Tab-separated table of C-alpha atoms in Angstrom:
chain	number	residue	atom	x	y	z
A	29	SER	CA	8.120	-14.828	-2.188
A	30	TYR	CA	8.657	-12.850	0.987
A	31	GLU	CA	5.856	-12.682	3.572
A	32	LEU	CA	4.957	-10.586	6.601
A	33	THR	CA	2.778	-12.140	9.305
A	34	GLN	CA	0.228	-10.258	11.401
A	35	PRO	CA	-2.470	-11.498	13.800
A	36	PRO	CA	-5.897	-11.377	12.117
A	37	SER	CA	-7.535	-9.494	14.970
A	38	VAL	CA	-6.879	-7.550	18.146
A	39	SER	CA	-9.547	-6.320	20.562
A	40	VAL	CA	-9.193	-3.702	23.284
A	41	SER	CA	-11.448	-1.524	25.401
A	42	PRO	CA	-11.376	2.262	25.027
A	43	GLY	CA	-8.475	3.828	26.876
A	44	GLN	CA	-6.407	0.641	26.873
A	45	THR	CA	-3.261	-0.034	24.859
A	46	ALA	CA	-3.396	-2.021	21.624
A	47	ARG	CA	-0.318	-3.754	20.280
A	48	ILE	CA	-0.211	-5.196	16.782
A	49	THR	CA	2.784	-7.257	15.734
A	50	CYS	CA	4.281	-7.980	12.338
A	51	SER	CA	6.961	-10.610	11.720
A	52	GLY	CA	9.271	-11.117	8.772
A	53	ASP	CA	12.748	-12.458	8.167
A	54	ALA	CA	13.998	-9.307	6.440
A	55	LEU	CA	12.760	-6.865	9.060
A	56	PRO	CA	16.220	-6.533	10.652
A	57	LYS	CA	17.427	-5.209	7.269
A	58	GLN	CA	14.401	-3.298	5.995
A	59	TYR	CA	12.265	-0.647	7.637
A	60	ALA	CA	8.632	-1.364	8.425
A	61	TYR	CA	5.718	0.950	7.778
A	62	TRP	CA	2.166	0.900	9.133
A	63	TYR	CA	-1.092	1.942	7.490
A	64	GLN	CA	-4.581	2.409	8.873
A	65	GLN	CA	-7.523	1.644	6.617
A	66	LYS	CA	-11.130	2.379	7.505
A	67	PRO	CA	-14.041	0.887	5.513
A	68	GLY	CA	-14.445	2.413	2.091
A	69	GLN	CA	-11.310	4.536	2.394
A	70	ALA	CA	-7.788	4.428	1.051
A	71	PRO	CA	-5.021	3.477	3.489
A	72	VAL	CA	-3.329	6.190	5.542
A	73	LEU	CA	0.310	6.011	6.648
A	74	VAL	CA	0.564	6.139	10.448
A	75	ILE	CA	4.179	5.031	11.063
A	76	TYR	CA	7.223	5.051	8.782
A	77	LYS	CA	10.802	3.856	9.215
A	78	ASP	CA	9.789	1.573	12.112
A	79	SER	CA	8.945	4.338	14.582
A	80	GLU	CA	8.550	7.720	12.895
A	81	ARG	CA	5.155	9.371	12.934
A	82	PRO	CA	3.976	11.490	9.980
A	83	SER	CA	2.665	14.939	10.690
A	84	GLY	CA	-0.988	14.919	11.621
A	85	ILE	CA	-0.904	11.438	13.167
A	86	PRO	CA	-1.817	11.478	16.886
A	87	GLU	CA	0.950	10.862	19.405
A	88	ARG	CA	-0.862	7.789	20.716
A	89	PHE	CA	0.418	5.929	17.650
A	90	SER	CA	3.966	4.611	18.018
A	91	GLY	CA	6.143	1.928	16.488
A	92	SER	CA	9.046	-0.207	17.598
A	93	SER	CA	11.298	-2.905	16.240
A	94	SER	CA	13.072	-5.884	17.730
A	95	GLY	CA	14.783	-8.429	15.529
A	96	THR	CA	12.336	-9.984	13.093
A	97	THR	CA	9.278	-8.399	14.710
A	98	VAL	CA	7.923	-4.881	14.577
A	99	THR	CA	5.078	-3.593	16.719
A	100	LEU	CA	2.490	-0.873	16.279
A	101	THR	CA	1.297	0.433	19.635
A	102	ILE	CA	-1.796	2.564	20.083
A	103	SER	CA	-1.955	4.012	23.590
A	104	GLY	CA	-5.255	5.188	25.017
A	105	VAL	CA	-7.249	3.637	22.175
A	106	GLN	CA	-10.258	5.612	20.999
A	107	ALA	CA	-13.347	4.414	19.189
A	108	GLU	CA	-12.144	6.183	16.031
A	109	ASP	CA	-9.063	3.936	15.954
A	110	GLU	CA	-11.186	0.936	15.008
A	111	ALA	CA	-9.847	-0.029	11.595
A	112	ASP	CA	-7.691	-2.481	9.697
A	113	TYR	CA	-3.953	-2.038	10.169
A	114	TYR	CA	-1.328	-3.241	7.714
A	115	CYS	CA	2.410	-3.464	8.080
A	116	GLN	CA	4.517	-3.078	4.954
A	117	SER	CA	8.168	-3.558	4.188
A	118	ALA	CA	10.453	-4.729	1.387
A	119	ASP	CA	12.303	-7.941	0.630
A	120	SER	CA	15.898	-8.191	1.830
A	121	ARG	CA	17.306	-6.715	-1.388
A	122	ALA	CA	14.654	-3.969	-1.579
A	123	THR	CA	13.532	-5.337	-4.948
A	124	TYR	CA	9.819	-5.295	-4.191
A	125	GLY	CA	7.431	-4.366	-1.418
A	126	VAL	CA	5.130	-6.560	0.600
A	127	PHE	CA	2.171	-6.052	2.938
A	128	GLY	CA	1.244	-8.106	5.938
A	129	GLY	CA	-2.165	-9.779	5.899
A	130	GLY	CA	-3.714	-7.041	8.018
A	131	THR	CA	-5.072	-6.871	11.563
A	132	LYS	CA	-8.600	-5.828	12.385
A	133	LEU	CA	-8.585	-3.679	15.510
A	134	THR	CA	-11.872	-3.816	17.372
A	135	VAL	CA	-12.607	-1.277	20.092
A	136	LEU	CA	-14.977	-2.992	22.502
B	16	GLU	CA	-1.739	20.055	-2.884
B	17	VAL	CA	-0.160	16.721	-3.732
B	18	GLN	CA	-2.727	14.350	-5.128
B	19	LEU	CA	-3.199	11.271	-7.250
B	20	VAL	CA	-6.387	11.103	-9.303
B	21	GLN	CA	-7.398	7.684	-10.551
B	22	SER	CA	-9.652	6.809	-13.454
B	23	GLY	CA	-13.223	5.690	-12.896
B	24	ALA	CA	-14.749	2.326	-12.163
B	25	GLU	CA	-14.637	-0.324	-14.875
B	26	VAL	CA	-16.875	-3.293	-15.668
B	27	LYS	CA	-15.361	-5.755	-18.138
B	28	LYS	CA	-15.841	-9.288	-19.384
B	29	PRO	CA	-13.309	-12.108	-18.974
B	30	GLY	CA	-10.712	-12.042	-21.728
B	31	GLU	CA	-11.007	-8.307	-22.346
B	32	SER	CA	-8.108	-5.910	-21.971
B	33	LEU	CA	-8.004	-2.920	-19.661
B	34	LYS	CA	-5.768	0.017	-18.807
B	35	ILE	CA	-6.462	2.168	-15.746
B	36	SER	CA	-4.702	5.402	-14.930
B	37	CYS	CA	-3.330	7.498	-12.093
B	38	LYS	CA	-2.524	11.183	-12.659
B	39	GLY	CA	-0.211	12.969	-10.272
B	40	SER	CA	-0.252	16.668	-9.503
B	41	GLY	CA	1.225	19.112	-7.025
B	42	TYR	CA	4.711	17.588	-7.091
B	43	SER	CA	7.505	16.585	-9.463
B	44	PHE	CA	6.008	13.461	-11.039
B	45	THR	CA	9.296	12.258	-12.511
B	46	THR	CA	11.180	12.140	-9.216
B	47	TYR	CA	8.922	9.862	-7.145
B	48	TRP	CA	8.059	6.217	-7.682
B	49	ILE	CA	4.391	5.333	-8.241
B	50	GLY	CA	3.134	2.007	-6.961
B	51	TRP	CA	-0.005	-0.067	-7.494
B	52	VAL	CA	-1.800	-1.973	-4.750
B	53	ARG	CA	-4.595	-4.507	-5.141
B	54	GLN	CA	-7.360	-5.116	-2.631
B	55	MET	CA	-9.729	-7.928	-3.492
B	56	PRO	CA	-13.232	-7.769	-1.985
B	57	GLY	CA	-13.049	-8.200	1.783
B	58	LYS	CA	-9.324	-8.949	1.647
B	59	GLY	CA	-6.037	-7.273	2.488
B	60	LEU	CA	-3.658	-5.042	0.605
B	61	GLU	CA	-1.293	-6.586	-1.948
B	62	TRP	CA	1.773	-4.784	-3.313
B	63	MET	CA	1.811	-5.228	-7.085
B	64	GLY	CA	4.680	-3.168	-8.427
B	65	ILE	CA	6.181	0.277	-8.839
B	66	ILE	CA	7.498	2.492	-11.613
B	67	TYR	CA	9.887	5.427	-11.623
B	68	PRO	CA	8.425	7.778	-14.238
B	69	GLY	CA	11.740	9.544	-14.736
B	70	ASP	CA	13.268	6.568	-16.559
B	71	SER	CA	10.416	3.990	-16.513
B	72	ASP	CA	12.383	1.638	-14.241
B	73	THR	CA	9.737	-0.893	-13.132
B	74	ARG	CA	9.743	-3.498	-10.374
B	75	TYR	CA	7.086	-6.166	-9.837
B	76	SER	CA	6.163	-8.362	-6.931
B	77	PRO	CA	6.852	-12.007	-7.886
B	78	SER	CA	3.114	-12.619	-7.413
B	79	PHE	CA	2.211	-10.156	-10.175
B	80	GLN	CA	5.165	-10.485	-12.562
B	81	GLY	CA	3.789	-11.382	-15.979
B	82	GLN	CA	0.184	-10.843	-14.889
B	83	VAL	CA	0.001	-7.067	-15.346
B	84	THR	CA	1.995	-4.283	-16.966
B	85	ILE	CA	2.861	-1.020	-15.257
B	86	SER	CA	3.813	1.963	-17.382
B	87	ALA	CA	3.967	5.751	-17.221
B	88	ASP	CA	3.771	8.774	-19.508
B	89	LYS	CA	5.784	11.476	-17.811
B	90	SER	CA	4.662	14.085	-20.334
B	91	ILE	CA	1.176	13.964	-18.804
B	92	SER	CA	2.196	12.903	-15.277
B	93	THR	CA	0.223	9.676	-15.517
B	94	ALA	CA	0.945	6.107	-14.517
B	95	TYR	CA	-0.938	3.094	-15.819
B	96	LEU	CA	-1.823	-0.446	-14.845
B	97	GLN	CA	-2.933	-2.741	-17.618
B	98	TRP	CA	-4.155	-6.243	-18.303
B	99	SER	CA	-4.141	-7.995	-21.672
B	100	SER	CA	-6.724	-10.610	-20.752
B	101	LEU	CA	-8.810	-10.108	-17.637
B	102	LYS	CA	-9.989	-12.899	-15.372
B	103	ALA	CA	-12.797	-12.911	-12.844
B	104	SER	CA	-10.136	-13.084	-10.144
B	105	ASP	CA	-8.911	-9.620	-11.197
B	106	THR	CA	-12.068	-8.167	-9.648
B	107	ALA	CA	-10.734	-5.798	-6.997
B	108	MET	CA	-10.061	-2.250	-5.919
B	109	TYR	CA	-6.775	-0.954	-7.283
B	110	TYR	CA	-4.950	1.891	-5.587
B	111	CYS	CA	-2.062	3.894	-6.904
B	112	ALA	CA	0.244	5.513	-4.381
B	113	ARG	CA	3.364	7.636	-4.345
B	114	ARG	CA	6.428	5.979	-2.884
B	115	ASP	CA	8.825	7.974	-0.780
B	116	LEU	CA	12.073	8.921	-2.488
B	117	SER	CA	14.395	6.938	-0.258
B	118	ASN	CA	12.188	4.408	1.472
B	119	TYR	CA	9.498	1.921	0.543
B	120	TYR	CA	6.499	3.567	2.159
B	121	MET	CA	3.563	5.066	0.306
B	122	ASP	CA	2.847	8.585	1.514
B	123	VAL	CA	0.106	9.734	-0.864
B	124	TRP	CA	-2.689	7.494	-2.111
B	125	GLY	CA	-5.293	7.752	-4.819
B	126	LYS	CA	-8.923	7.002	-3.983
B	127	GLY	CA	-8.860	3.739	-5.890
B	128	THR	CA	-10.349	2.309	-9.071
B	129	THR	CA	-12.865	-0.522	-8.829
B	130	VAL	CA	-12.480	-3.162	-11.508
B	131	THR	CA	-15.257	-5.727	-11.911
B	132	VAL	CA	-14.756	-8.648	-14.268
B	133	SER	CA	-17.887	-10.664	-14.899
B	134	SER	CA	-19.489	-12.513	-17.767
């Protein structure tokens, strides 16, 4: 079945820029979405349709897409951004959804 | 307020059956898909399947096809996830979430139901 690939971990210092990638063959055809999950909490949508930001999500969160890779960028990372981040999309025919394996963002 | 309220934690034995629930409120339950997501202890999110309560159209991830059953009762705005014979490997947190009308993202999530399967 279809898979999305993320790096297991990313580390940045406060104030720096964090970039988390997600790769998948169907990403040129299907939008990608990003979720933030903190320990003991349900996931929260932070980016939809590759680069749109839901209301209430800080402007430092942005998304982009290029070919088979999408990227979540967090500019001016804050300690509160430390969390697991998951990309999500659908297979090429939009029959079912799939999550990437998740990336643990550590704020040093 | 749009919300999804999930049923409480469950502790079951291998081989037992189980049905957990997810009740929607604050929106038109029949016009949004409801999805189920598994998170095993210390692991990532896994997309299991979705149902459209309006007509019960159901789609499963290939990984979960035949392993679980997703259903809905639109008269009480509730979706369900059920197992006929639990295994220890079904031990996980299960989230329900509302899927956007036109796209595949989940915009509203329940708090999750913990399922523990142990002899």
